[in-house]
Short mmCIF file of C-alpha atoms and ligand atoms in Angstrom, two decimals:
data_model
loop_
_atom_site.label_atom_id
_atom_site.label_comp_id
_atom_site.label_asym_id
_atom_site.label_seq_id
_atom_site.Cartn_x
_atom_site.Cartn_y
_atom_site.Cartn_z
CA MET A 1 16.81 21.59 11.68
CA ARG A 2 19.47 22.67 9.43
CA ASP A 3 20.03 26.62 10.30
CA LYS A 4 22.68 27.13 7.46
CA VAL A 5 23.65 24.85 4.53
CA VAL A 6 27.18 23.17 4.48
CA PHE A 7 28.62 21.30 1.54
CA HIS A 8 32.28 21.22 -0.63
CA VAL A 9 32.49 23.28 -3.77
CA ASN A 10 35.84 22.09 -5.83
CA GLY A 11 37.02 20.62 -2.75
CA GLU A 12 36.53 23.88 -0.20
CA ARG A 13 34.00 23.94 2.40
CA VAL A 14 31.14 26.66 1.66
CA GLU A 15 28.57 27.57 4.20
CA PHE A 16 25.48 29.21 3.21
CA ILE A 17 23.20 30.97 5.52
CA GLY A 18 20.10 32.08 4.05
CA ASN A 19 16.99 30.92 2.04
CA PRO A 20 17.70 27.39 1.43
CA MET A 21 15.38 27.67 -1.58
CA THR A 22 17.93 30.10 -3.25
CA ARG A 23 19.10 27.88 -6.89
CA LEU A 24 22.36 26.38 -6.18
CA ILE A 25 23.59 27.98 -9.67
CA ASP A 26 23.08 31.66 -8.01
CA VAL A 27 25.10 30.69 -4.99
CA LEU A 28 27.87 29.28 -7.19
CA ARG A 29 28.27 32.39 -9.78
CA ASP A 30 27.35 35.08 -7.55
CA ASP A 31 28.48 34.07 -4.02
CA LEU A 32 31.39 31.99 -4.75
CA GLY A 33 32.21 33.80 -8.47
CA LEU A 34 32.37 30.73 -10.49
CA THR A 35 30.85 31.84 -13.44
CA GLY A 36 32.22 28.74 -15.38
CA VAL A 37 28.87 27.70 -14.79
CA LYS A 38 26.61 29.14 -17.31
CA GLU A 39 22.67 29.73 -17.18
CA GLY A 40 20.94 29.12 -20.44
CA CYS A 41 17.11 27.84 -20.07
CA GLY A 42 17.00 28.32 -16.42
CA GLU A 43 14.75 25.15 -16.71
CA GLY A 44 16.60 22.11 -16.40
CA GLU A 45 16.57 21.88 -20.18
CA CYS A 46 19.49 22.81 -21.89
CA GLY A 47 22.47 21.50 -19.31
CA ALA A 48 24.68 24.95 -19.65
CA CYS A 49 24.44 25.03 -16.04
CA SER A 50 25.62 21.30 -15.11
CA VAL A 51 27.91 20.55 -12.47
CA ILE A 52 28.86 17.26 -10.44
CA LYS A 53 26.97 16.42 -6.98
CA ASP A 54 28.46 13.24 -5.07
CA GLY A 55 29.79 12.03 -8.67
CA LYS A 56 26.54 12.60 -10.44
CA LEU A 57 25.79 14.89 -13.63
CA VAL A 58 22.92 17.77 -12.18
CA THR A 59 21.63 20.69 -13.53
CA SER A 60 22.35 23.50 -10.70
CA CYS A 61 19.65 26.12 -12.12
CA ILE A 62 16.74 23.90 -10.49
CA MET A 63 18.59 22.89 -7.42
CA PRO A 64 17.97 24.46 -4.21
CA VAL A 65 21.01 25.14 -2.09
CA GLY A 66 19.53 23.56 0.72
CA SER A 67 19.47 20.19 -1.40
CA ALA A 68 23.38 20.39 -1.68
CA ASP A 69 23.58 20.23 2.11
CA GLY A 70 26.12 17.79 2.97
CA SER A 71 27.22 17.25 -0.67
CA GLU A 72 30.60 17.57 -2.80
CA ILE A 73 30.00 19.84 -5.67
CA LEU A 74 32.59 20.01 -9.16
CA THR A 75 32.10 23.06 -11.00
CA ILE A 76 34.30 23.01 -14.77
CA GLU A 77 36.78 25.42 -12.08
CA GLY A 78 37.38 22.53 -9.99
CA ILE A 79 38.17 19.90 -12.79
CA ARG A 80 40.10 22.23 -15.22
CA ASP A 81 43.48 22.02 -13.64
CA THR A 82 43.68 18.33 -12.97
CA PRO A 83 44.78 15.66 -15.25
CA LYS A 84 41.49 14.63 -16.05
CA GLY A 85 40.12 17.96 -16.71
CA ILE A 86 43.03 18.95 -18.77
CA CYS A 87 42.19 15.53 -20.81
CA ILE A 88 38.96 16.40 -21.59
CA THR A 89 39.47 20.26 -22.36
CA GLU A 90 42.46 19.40 -24.57
CA ALA A 91 40.40 16.94 -26.63
CA PHE A 92 37.84 19.46 -27.01
CA ARG A 93 40.25 21.83 -28.49
CA ASP A 94 42.40 19.46 -30.90
CA GLY A 95 38.77 17.91 -31.75
CA GLY A 96 37.39 21.29 -32.86
CA ALA A 97 34.38 20.82 -30.51
CA VAL A 98 34.44 24.53 -29.70
CA GLN A 99 32.75 27.38 -31.28
CA CYS A 100 31.05 30.06 -29.09
CA GLY A 101 31.88 27.89 -26.09
CA PHE A 102 28.72 28.74 -23.98
CA CYS A 103 27.55 25.31 -23.62
CA ILE A 104 31.31 23.93 -23.25
CA PRO A 105 31.67 24.24 -19.47
CA GLY A 106 28.34 22.05 -19.27
CA MET A 107 29.60 19.46 -21.94
CA VAL A 108 32.86 19.22 -20.28
CA MET A 109 31.36 18.08 -17.09
CA ALA A 110 28.83 15.80 -18.73
CA ALA A 111 31.64 14.23 -20.26
CA TYR A 112 33.75 13.94 -17.11
CA ALA A 113 30.62 12.50 -15.51
CA LEU A 114 30.51 9.61 -17.98
CA LEU A 115 34.27 8.76 -18.39
CA GLU A 116 34.30 8.77 -14.69
CA GLU A 117 31.70 5.84 -14.81
CA ASN A 118 32.33 4.40 -18.44
CA HIS A 119 36.10 4.30 -19.44
CA HIS A 120 35.40 3.09 -22.85
CA PRO A 121 32.01 4.55 -24.09
CA THR A 122 30.45 3.78 -27.87
CA GLU A 123 29.65 6.74 -29.77
CA GLU A 124 25.92 5.71 -28.69
CA ASP A 125 26.93 5.99 -24.86
CA ILE A 126 28.44 9.66 -25.35
CA ARG A 127 25.22 10.88 -27.29
CA MET A 128 23.22 9.43 -24.39
CA ALA A 129 25.35 11.32 -21.87
CA ILE A 130 25.60 14.79 -23.49
CA SER A 131 21.86 14.41 -24.54
CA GLY A 132 20.92 16.71 -22.04
CA ASN A 133 23.37 19.31 -22.98
CA ILE A 134 22.27 21.80 -26.13
CA CYS A 135 24.70 23.32 -28.48
CA ARG A 136 23.37 25.74 -30.58
CA CYS A 137 26.50 25.98 -32.68
CA THR A 138 28.35 22.70 -33.42
CA GLY A 139 25.76 20.01 -34.29
CA TYR A 140 27.41 18.02 -31.97
CA ASP A 141 29.75 15.46 -34.14
CA LEU A 142 32.74 17.02 -33.18
CA ILE A 143 31.75 17.51 -29.50
CA VAL A 144 31.25 13.75 -29.68
CA LYS A 145 34.47 12.92 -31.17
CA SER A 146 36.27 15.01 -28.83
CA VAL A 147 35.24 13.05 -25.98
CA GLN A 148 35.95 9.78 -27.65
CA LEU A 149 39.51 11.48 -27.99
CA ALA A 150 39.59 12.33 -24.53
CA ALA A 151 38.87 8.63 -23.55
CA GLU A 152 41.54 7.17 -25.76
CA ARG A 153 43.87 9.64 -24.71
CA GLY A 154 43.52 9.62 -21.43
CA GLY A 155 43.48 6.10 -21.25
CA ARG A 156 44.77 4.57 -17.37
CA LEU A 157 43.76 7.99 -16.45
CA TRP A 158 39.97 7.16 -16.27
CA GLN A 159 40.57 3.78 -14.68
CA MET B 1 10.60 36.61 1.20
CA ALA B 2 7.45 35.95 3.34
CA VAL B 3 7.57 32.77 4.31
CA ARG B 4 10.23 30.26 5.74
CA ASN B 5 11.68 27.46 4.16
CA TYR B 6 13.15 24.63 6.19
CA ILE B 7 15.90 21.68 6.03
CA PRO B 8 14.71 19.00 8.28
CA GLU B 9 17.44 16.27 9.40
CA THR B 10 14.84 13.44 10.07
CA LEU B 11 11.84 12.11 8.82
CA GLU B 12 9.99 12.62 12.47
CA GLU B 13 11.14 16.52 12.21
CA ALA B 14 9.74 16.48 8.58
CA LEU B 15 6.59 14.91 9.68
CA GLU B 16 6.33 17.74 12.64
CA LEU B 17 6.83 20.62 10.00
CA ARG B 18 3.99 18.81 7.97
CA ARG B 19 1.70 18.79 10.52
CA ASP B 20 2.31 22.31 12.42
CA GLU B 21 3.05 24.33 9.00
CA HIS B 22 1.69 21.75 6.26
CA ALA B 23 5.56 22.59 4.71
CA ILE B 24 5.43 21.57 1.18
CA PRO B 25 7.76 18.85 0.83
CA LEU B 26 10.80 19.61 -2.22
CA ALA B 27 12.40 16.30 -2.93
CA GLY B 28 14.28 16.62 -6.11
CA GLY B 29 12.91 19.92 -6.94
CA THR B 30 12.70 19.17 -10.74
CA ASP B 31 8.94 20.29 -10.77
CA ILE B 32 8.54 22.56 -7.75
CA MET B 33 11.93 24.90 -8.85
CA VAL B 34 10.56 25.16 -12.75
CA GLN B 35 6.79 25.50 -12.02
CA HIS B 36 7.89 28.41 -9.37
CA ARG B 37 10.75 29.79 -11.24
CA GLU B 38 11.39 33.77 -10.77
CA GLY B 39 14.09 34.41 -12.80
CA ILE B 40 18.14 34.53 -12.41
CA GLY B 41 19.38 35.37 -8.95
CA ILE B 42 15.99 35.24 -7.40
CA ALA B 43 14.92 32.09 -5.22
CA PRO B 44 11.64 30.11 -6.28
CA ASP B 45 8.79 31.20 -3.80
CA VAL B 46 6.08 28.60 -3.70
CA GLY B 47 4.07 31.29 -1.19
CA LYS B 48 4.21 28.68 1.32
CA PRO B 49 6.52 27.35 3.64
CA VAL B 50 8.86 24.73 1.92
CA MET B 51 10.87 21.57 3.43
CA ILE B 52 13.70 20.25 1.54
CA ILE B 53 13.60 16.53 2.35
CA SER B 54 16.36 15.79 -0.58
CA ASN B 55 18.73 14.41 2.10
CA LEU B 56 16.73 12.33 4.15
CA ALA B 57 18.31 9.09 4.75
CA GLU B 58 15.05 7.14 5.97
CA LEU B 59 13.36 8.00 2.82
CA LYS B 60 16.30 6.31 0.38
CA GLY B 61 16.55 2.67 -0.53
CA ILE B 62 15.28 0.04 -2.73
CA ARG B 63 14.97 -3.47 -1.48
CA ARG B 64 12.67 -6.52 -2.15
CA ARG B 65 10.86 -7.53 1.08
CA ASP B 66 9.89 -10.79 2.52
CA ASP B 67 6.18 -10.49 1.63
CA GLY B 68 6.33 -10.30 -1.96
CA PHE B 69 6.66 -6.65 -2.35
CA VAL B 70 9.41 -4.73 -4.01
CA GLU B 71 9.76 -1.66 -2.16
CA ILE B 72 11.15 1.86 -3.47
CA ARG B 73 11.72 4.57 -0.56
CA ALA B 74 10.28 7.80 -2.20
CA LEU B 75 13.44 9.39 -2.58
CA GLU B 76 14.74 7.00 -5.16
CA THR B 77 15.60 8.94 -8.55
CA PRO B 78 15.29 7.51 -12.34
CA ALA B 79 18.92 6.46 -12.65
CA SER B 80 18.96 4.23 -9.24
CA ILE B 81 15.73 2.86 -10.05
CA ALA B 82 16.70 1.89 -13.67
CA SER B 83 19.88 0.44 -12.73
CA SER B 84 18.38 -1.94 -10.18
CA ASP B 85 17.95 -5.15 -10.79
CA ILE B 86 15.25 -6.00 -8.23
CA VAL B 87 13.00 -3.55 -9.65
CA PRO B 88 10.08 -4.80 -11.84
CA TRP B 89 11.02 -4.58 -15.76
CA HIS B 90 8.20 -2.31 -16.95
CA VAL B 91 9.18 0.32 -14.15
CA ARG B 92 12.83 0.22 -14.97
CA GLN B 93 11.70 0.91 -18.63
CA ALA B 94 9.82 4.35 -17.62
CA ALA B 95 12.93 5.29 -15.19
CA ALA B 96 15.21 4.67 -17.96
CA ARG B 97 13.22 6.85 -20.61
CA MET B 98 12.55 9.83 -18.12
CA GLY B 99 14.57 13.14 -19.16
CA ALA B 100 18.13 13.26 -19.66
CA ILE B 101 20.93 12.32 -17.37
CA ALA B 102 20.85 15.19 -15.14
CA LEU B 103 17.19 14.78 -14.66
CA ARG B 104 17.29 11.29 -13.82
CA ASN B 105 20.00 11.89 -11.17
CA MET B 106 17.63 14.23 -9.68
CA ALA B 107 13.90 13.73 -10.16
CA THR B 108 12.38 11.32 -7.45
CA ILE B 109 9.97 8.58 -7.58
CA GLY B 110 7.88 10.58 -4.72
CA GLY B 111 7.77 13.03 -6.66
CA ASN B 112 6.77 12.23 -10.06
CA ILE B 113 3.49 10.56 -8.06
CA GLY B 114 3.06 13.72 -5.58
CA ASN B 115 2.98 15.98 -9.10
CA ALA B 116 0.55 13.55 -10.34
CA SER B 117 0.74 15.24 -14.02
CA PRO B 118 -0.88 12.75 -16.55
CA LYS B 119 2.35 13.00 -18.53
CA GLY B 120 4.33 11.62 -15.60
CA ASP B 121 6.21 8.09 -16.39
CA LEU B 122 6.35 6.46 -13.32
CA PRO B 123 2.66 6.20 -12.44
CA GLN B 124 1.81 4.22 -15.73
CA PRO B 125 4.03 1.20 -15.01
CA LEU B 126 3.28 1.16 -11.56
CA ILE B 127 -0.15 1.30 -11.57
CA LEU B 128 -0.13 -1.68 -14.33
CA LEU B 129 1.90 -3.66 -11.62
CA ASP B 130 -1.04 -2.76 -8.92
CA ALA B 131 1.71 -1.08 -6.76
CA GLU B 132 0.84 0.75 -3.58
CA VAL B 133 1.96 3.97 -2.02
CA VAL B 134 2.61 4.36 1.70
CA VAL B 135 2.15 7.82 3.14
CA ALA B 136 3.35 8.75 7.09
CA SER B 137 1.88 11.24 9.20
CA VAL B 138 2.92 11.94 13.09
CA GLY B 139 2.19 8.68 14.31
CA SER B 140 0.23 6.86 11.56
CA GLU B 141 0.43 5.54 8.12
CA ARG B 142 -1.89 5.07 5.50
CA ARG B 143 -1.03 2.60 2.46
CA MET B 144 -3.43 2.39 -0.71
CA LEU B 145 -3.41 1.52 -4.26
CA LEU B 146 -1.67 4.23 -6.38
CA ASP B 147 -4.65 3.97 -8.64
CA GLU B 148 -6.48 5.24 -5.83
CA PHE B 149 -4.12 7.08 -4.55
CA ILE B 150 -3.85 9.44 -7.89
CA LEU B 151 -7.39 11.21 -8.00
CA GLY B 152 -6.97 13.04 -11.37
CA SER B 153 -4.37 15.53 -13.14
CA LYS B 154 -2.33 17.04 -10.57
CA LYS B 155 -4.70 16.09 -7.69
CA THR B 156 -3.88 13.01 -5.43
CA ALA B 157 -5.30 11.92 -1.93
CA LEU B 158 -2.18 13.26 -0.44
CA ARG B 159 -3.37 15.20 3.34
CA ASP B 160 -1.58 18.16 4.08
CA ASP B 161 0.00 16.81 7.17
CA GLU B 162 1.17 13.72 5.24
CA ILE B 163 4.65 12.57 3.35
CA ILE B 164 4.65 9.80 0.61
CA THR B 165 7.50 7.50 2.09
CA SER B 166 7.17 4.69 -0.17
CA VAL B 167 5.90 2.65 -3.13
CA LEU B 168 5.30 -1.23 -2.84
CA ILE B 169 5.35 -3.17 -5.95
CA PRO B 170 3.90 -6.72 -5.76
CA GLU B 171 6.34 -9.09 -7.42
CA LYS B 172 4.68 -11.17 -10.27
CA GLU B 173 6.22 -13.09 -12.96
CA PHE B 174 4.72 -12.23 -16.58
CA THR B 175 5.31 -14.58 -19.77
CA HIS B 176 4.94 -11.49 -21.89
CA LEU B 177 5.92 -7.65 -21.43
CA PHE B 178 5.35 -4.67 -23.20
CA TYR B 179 6.52 -0.90 -22.78
CA ARG B 180 6.66 1.86 -24.88
CA LYS B 181 6.89 5.70 -24.54
CA ILE B 182 6.43 7.76 -27.61
CA GLY B 183 7.91 11.34 -26.79
CA THR B 184 9.54 13.79 -28.83
CA ARG B 185 13.32 13.52 -30.15
CA ARG B 186 14.37 16.29 -27.62
CA ALA B 187 15.90 14.09 -24.53
CA ASN B 188 14.29 16.27 -22.06
CA ALA B 189 10.78 15.98 -23.63
CA ILE B 190 7.94 14.37 -21.79
CA SER B 191 5.78 11.61 -22.63
CA LYS B 192 3.17 12.10 -25.57
CA LEU B 193 2.01 8.68 -24.85
CA SER B 194 3.00 5.72 -23.60
CA LEU B 195 1.61 1.81 -23.00
CA SER B 196 2.45 -0.85 -20.72
CA ALA B 197 1.16 -4.15 -21.23
CA ALA B 198 2.08 -7.69 -19.55
CA ALA B 199 0.28 -11.26 -19.84
CA VAL B 200 0.44 -14.44 -18.31
CA ILE B 201 -0.32 -17.37 -20.81
CA ARG B 202 -0.28 -20.96 -19.48
CA ASP B 203 -1.16 -23.84 -21.68
CA GLY B 204 -2.96 -21.92 -24.20
CA ILE B 205 -4.97 -19.75 -21.69
CA ILE B 206 -4.90 -16.15 -20.45
CA GLU B 207 -4.36 -16.17 -16.65
CA ASP B 208 -3.64 -12.96 -16.48
CA PHE B 209 -3.73 -9.81 -19.26
CA ARG B 210 -3.36 -6.01 -18.03
CA ALA B 211 -2.52 -2.76 -19.79
CA SER B 212 -2.23 0.61 -19.04
CA SER B 213 -2.13 4.39 -20.99
CA GLY B 214 -0.42 7.01 -19.91
CA ALA B 215 -0.64 10.80 -21.08
CA ALA B 216 -4.04 9.64 -22.66
CA GLY B 217 -6.47 10.94 -19.84
CA PRO B 218 -6.28 13.10 -16.44
CA LYS B 219 -4.52 9.85 -15.03
CA VAL B 220 -3.28 6.79 -15.63
CA ILE B 221 -5.67 4.48 -17.48
CA ARG B 222 -6.57 1.04 -16.80
CA SER B 223 -9.47 -0.34 -17.89
CA ARG B 224 -10.74 -3.59 -15.92
CA GLU B 225 -13.66 -3.60 -18.45
CA ALA B 226 -11.35 -4.46 -21.35
CA GLU B 227 -8.88 -6.74 -19.38
CA SER B 228 -12.19 -8.71 -18.08
CA LEU B 229 -12.81 -9.75 -21.83
CA LEU B 230 -9.37 -11.41 -22.20
CA THR B 231 -8.45 -12.90 -18.89
CA LYS B 232 -9.53 -16.58 -18.47
CA ARG B 233 -9.89 -16.95 -22.06
CA GLN B 234 -8.14 -18.97 -24.32
CA VAL B 235 -5.13 -17.49 -26.56
CA SER B 236 -7.25 -19.00 -29.84
CA GLU B 237 -10.03 -16.70 -29.09
CA ILE B 238 -7.78 -13.77 -29.18
CA PRO B 239 -9.02 -13.04 -32.94
CA ASP B 240 -12.89 -13.14 -31.77
CA ILE B 241 -12.34 -10.86 -29.08
CA ALA B 242 -9.45 -8.30 -30.49
CA ASP B 243 -11.88 -5.65 -32.06
CA ASP B 244 -14.19 -5.80 -28.65
CA PHE B 245 -11.40 -5.21 -26.58
CA ILE B 246 -9.62 -2.22 -28.85
CA ALA B 247 -13.38 -1.17 -28.68
CA ALA B 248 -13.30 -1.01 -24.86
CA TRP B 249 -9.84 0.39 -24.42
CA ASP B 250 -10.60 3.11 -26.96
CA ARG B 251 -13.73 3.84 -24.87
CA ALA B 252 -11.72 3.98 -21.52
CA ILE B 253 -8.93 6.68 -22.74
CA SER B 254 -9.96 10.39 -23.14
CA PRO B 255 -6.70 12.16 -24.82
CA HIS B 256 -6.81 15.63 -24.38
CA ALA B 257 -4.22 16.92 -27.31
CA MET B 258 -4.19 15.29 -30.71
CA PRO B 259 -6.90 12.65 -29.77
CA ARG B 260 -6.76 10.90 -33.00
CA TYR B 261 -3.22 10.23 -33.40
CA ARG B 262 -3.24 8.91 -29.38
CA ARG B 263 -5.99 6.49 -29.93
CA ASN B 264 -4.63 5.31 -33.64
CA THR B 265 -1.41 4.66 -32.02
CA THR B 266 -2.71 3.33 -28.46
CA SER B 267 -4.54 0.62 -30.74
CA ARG B 268 -1.87 -0.08 -32.76
CA MET B 269 0.49 -1.10 -29.74
CA LEU B 270 -2.06 -3.22 -28.02
CA LEU B 271 -3.01 -5.04 -31.34
CA HIS B 272 0.71 -5.78 -31.55
CA PHE B 273 1.06 -7.22 -28.18
CA LEU B 274 -1.99 -9.27 -29.04
CA GLU B 275 -1.00 -10.35 -32.13
CA ALA B 276 2.69 -11.52 -30.57
CA LEU B 277 0.88 -13.40 -27.53
CA GLN B 278 -0.80 -15.67 -30.14
CA ASP B 279 2.85 -16.15 -31.75
CA GLU B 280 4.31 -19.32 -29.64
CA THR B 281 7.66 -18.19 -30.71
CA LEU B 282 7.48 -15.19 -28.99
CA THR B 283 7.56 -14.93 -25.18
CA GLY B 284 9.43 -12.38 -23.00
CA ILE B 285 10.12 -8.73 -23.46
CA ILE B 286 7.88 -8.10 -27.15
CA GLY B 287 9.85 -5.27 -29.08
C1 FAD C 1 14.07 19.28 -18.02
C2 FAD C 1 12.96 18.29 -17.50
C3 FAD C 1 12.94 16.94 -17.90
C4 FAD C 1 11.71 16.04 -17.39
N1 FAD C 1 11.27 14.96 -18.06
C5 FAD C 1 10.25 14.42 -17.47
C6 FAD C 1 9.90 12.83 -17.78
O1 FAD C 1 10.46 12.59 -18.93
N2 FAD C 1 8.94 12.22 -17.37
C7 FAD C 1 8.65 12.31 -16.29
O2 FAD C 1 7.49 11.92 -15.88
N3 FAD C 1 8.77 13.80 -15.66
C8 FAD C 1 9.52 14.48 -16.08
N4 FAD C 1 10.23 15.74 -15.63
C9 FAD C 1 8.91 16.07 -14.50
C10 FAD C 1 9.70 15.87 -12.94
O3 FAD C 1 11.42 15.94 -13.28
C11 FAD C 1 9.13 14.59 -12.50
O4 FAD C 1 7.84 14.76 -12.28
C12 FAD C 1 10.12 14.30 -11.15
O5 FAD C 1 9.65 12.93 -10.84
C13 FAD C 1 9.45 15.10 -9.99
O6 FAD C 1 10.40 14.56 -8.68
P1 FAD C 1 10.89 15.62 -7.65
O7 FAD C 1 11.21 14.73 -6.60
O8 FAD C 1 11.57 16.47 -8.81
O9 FAD C 1 9.63 16.95 -7.17
P2 FAD C 1 9.56 18.02 -6.70
O10 FAD C 1 9.62 19.42 -7.56
O11 FAD C 1 10.48 18.09 -5.36
O12 FAD C 1 8.16 17.76 -6.20
C14 FAD C 1 7.28 17.36 -7.02
C15 FAD C 1 5.53 17.60 -6.35
O13 FAD C 1 5.61 16.49 -5.60
C16 FAD C 1 5.70 16.94 -4.03
N5 FAD C 1 6.66 15.59 -3.59
C17 FAD C 1 7.78 15.04 -3.59
N6 FAD C 1 8.08 14.75 -2.75
C18 FAD C 1 7.17 14.02 -2.15
C19 FAD C 1 6.96 13.02 -0.79
N7 FAD C 1 7.88 12.34 -0.44
N8 FAD C 1 5.69 12.90 -0.13
C20 FAD C 1 4.64 14.06 -0.67
N9 FAD C 1 4.80 14.78 -1.79
C21 FAD C 1 6.02 14.66 -2.51
C22 FAD C 1 6.02 18.05 -3.99
O14 FAD C 1 5.67 18.68 -2.81
C23 FAD C 1 5.37 18.58 -5.22
O15 FAD C 1 4.04 19.02 -5.25
C24 FAD C 1 11.21 16.87 -16.33
C25 FAD C 1 11.17 17.72 -16.02
C26 FAD C 1 12.49 18.84 -16.26
C27 FAD C 1 12.84 20.03 -15.20
S1 FES C 2 20.22 26.64 -17.52
FE1 FES C 2 20.20 24.96 -16.24
S2 FES C 2 19.69 23.58 -17.58
FE2 FES C 2 19.29 25.26 -18.73
S1 FES C 3 29.67 26.21 -29.02
FE1 FES C 3 28.15 27.58 -29.40
S2 FES C 3 26.62 26.53 -27.78
FE2 FES C 3 27.90 24.86 -28.16
#
């Protein structure tokens, strides 16, 4: 039986002692101060809280921290200053993808997870990849174009 | 928090917790965390001990067994099921259409069955294929048809000392396959209606015919009565049988919300499949 949860967040080892049903988002935001992880719906519907767990996109509002035991979690803070993260965020800026910005950390994580698996996504691939991320402002087209831009500009970065 | 929650490290530990405390298994948590949501900063409280089994390696894996079954362990996700080339086609179709990407990475087949929602997407194709579930308790195991395991809406035959360990799907070749999920446009919206159908046609004879409807009653519906109208008959007889078949199917389903819409859409999809069976140029996946 595990008496604590041990996992890595953005490369740093984290030990969590307490109720393993605590939502991962609360540990990330409140205990670790990673406030780039946003809470929108709290029910897995909007994608604002998206993080990457062992290479796969997940919604941290409906994941208990106990499920993260032994895993590697990446949040927007963990990719922001990496070449890939910079590539995506600059493409979002240059492509005009950002309005109020609330959905953007989740969108960037979804784009990152996509580009890691699929270096040359079609428009359809991109729309599928962000279909769980709701944006109230932009109407998505500029976000889709920006992900395309990140794929083109990044080139070898994604291989 | 009144109750303790656990993270067992082995299936054996989990089964002991299940026997001793009847702890509720949490696999992906995508149903439990939403159903027992308390709000920002507060851990969901199920009111009973929960055991988080998400990382039990013994409950992972998809493999082809040598007794003619494909085995999917309980913790496999829609994402891994959809991308497996050994999982039968209908099940892959249903898995690929669940939620959006993050949901498909988190949800599990065991949780989809354990939740037994009439809107759950995986039981429908699994019941079409006569899939079985394996449930384990300390020192024993039971195996039964999924159609018998799911008793009704949100009700299963799972005992409070048991855990679902795997799903077994008999491998079978069909000459004609059909799957359709009709949902709303939102990626994370669950089924309004779904239908699978499959047939084996050889030398103009319908050797096997089956269909299953999801979200059209308290549980997945298969009608052996309707199916038997078509099996072992000639393809050329379909026009004479179609009306009786559609009527029998319509009697079998009992859609709750929007019954007219669901009945009409189901009948239309079944007729489309029956028409395809009569067209010799069409085999394989019927679009
Ligand atoms: C945003 C969103 C979108 C969704 N979209 C869909 C959709 O398109 N289609 C669909 O079918 N569902 C959908 N769902 C519902 C849910 O994701 C599925 O039912 C999922 O398969 C549940 O699996 P889980 O492992 O996450 O369940 P959990 O929440 O972990 O468990 C669900 C139930 O099953 C029991 N259980 C879990 N594992 C076992 C086991 N091994 N043995 C015994 N009992 C067990 C639990 O105790 C609980 O009662 C959606 C949910 C959300 C939040
Ligand atoms: S806040 Fe997690 S999906 Fe909306
Ligand atoms: S930019 Fe405002 S929600 Fe997407």
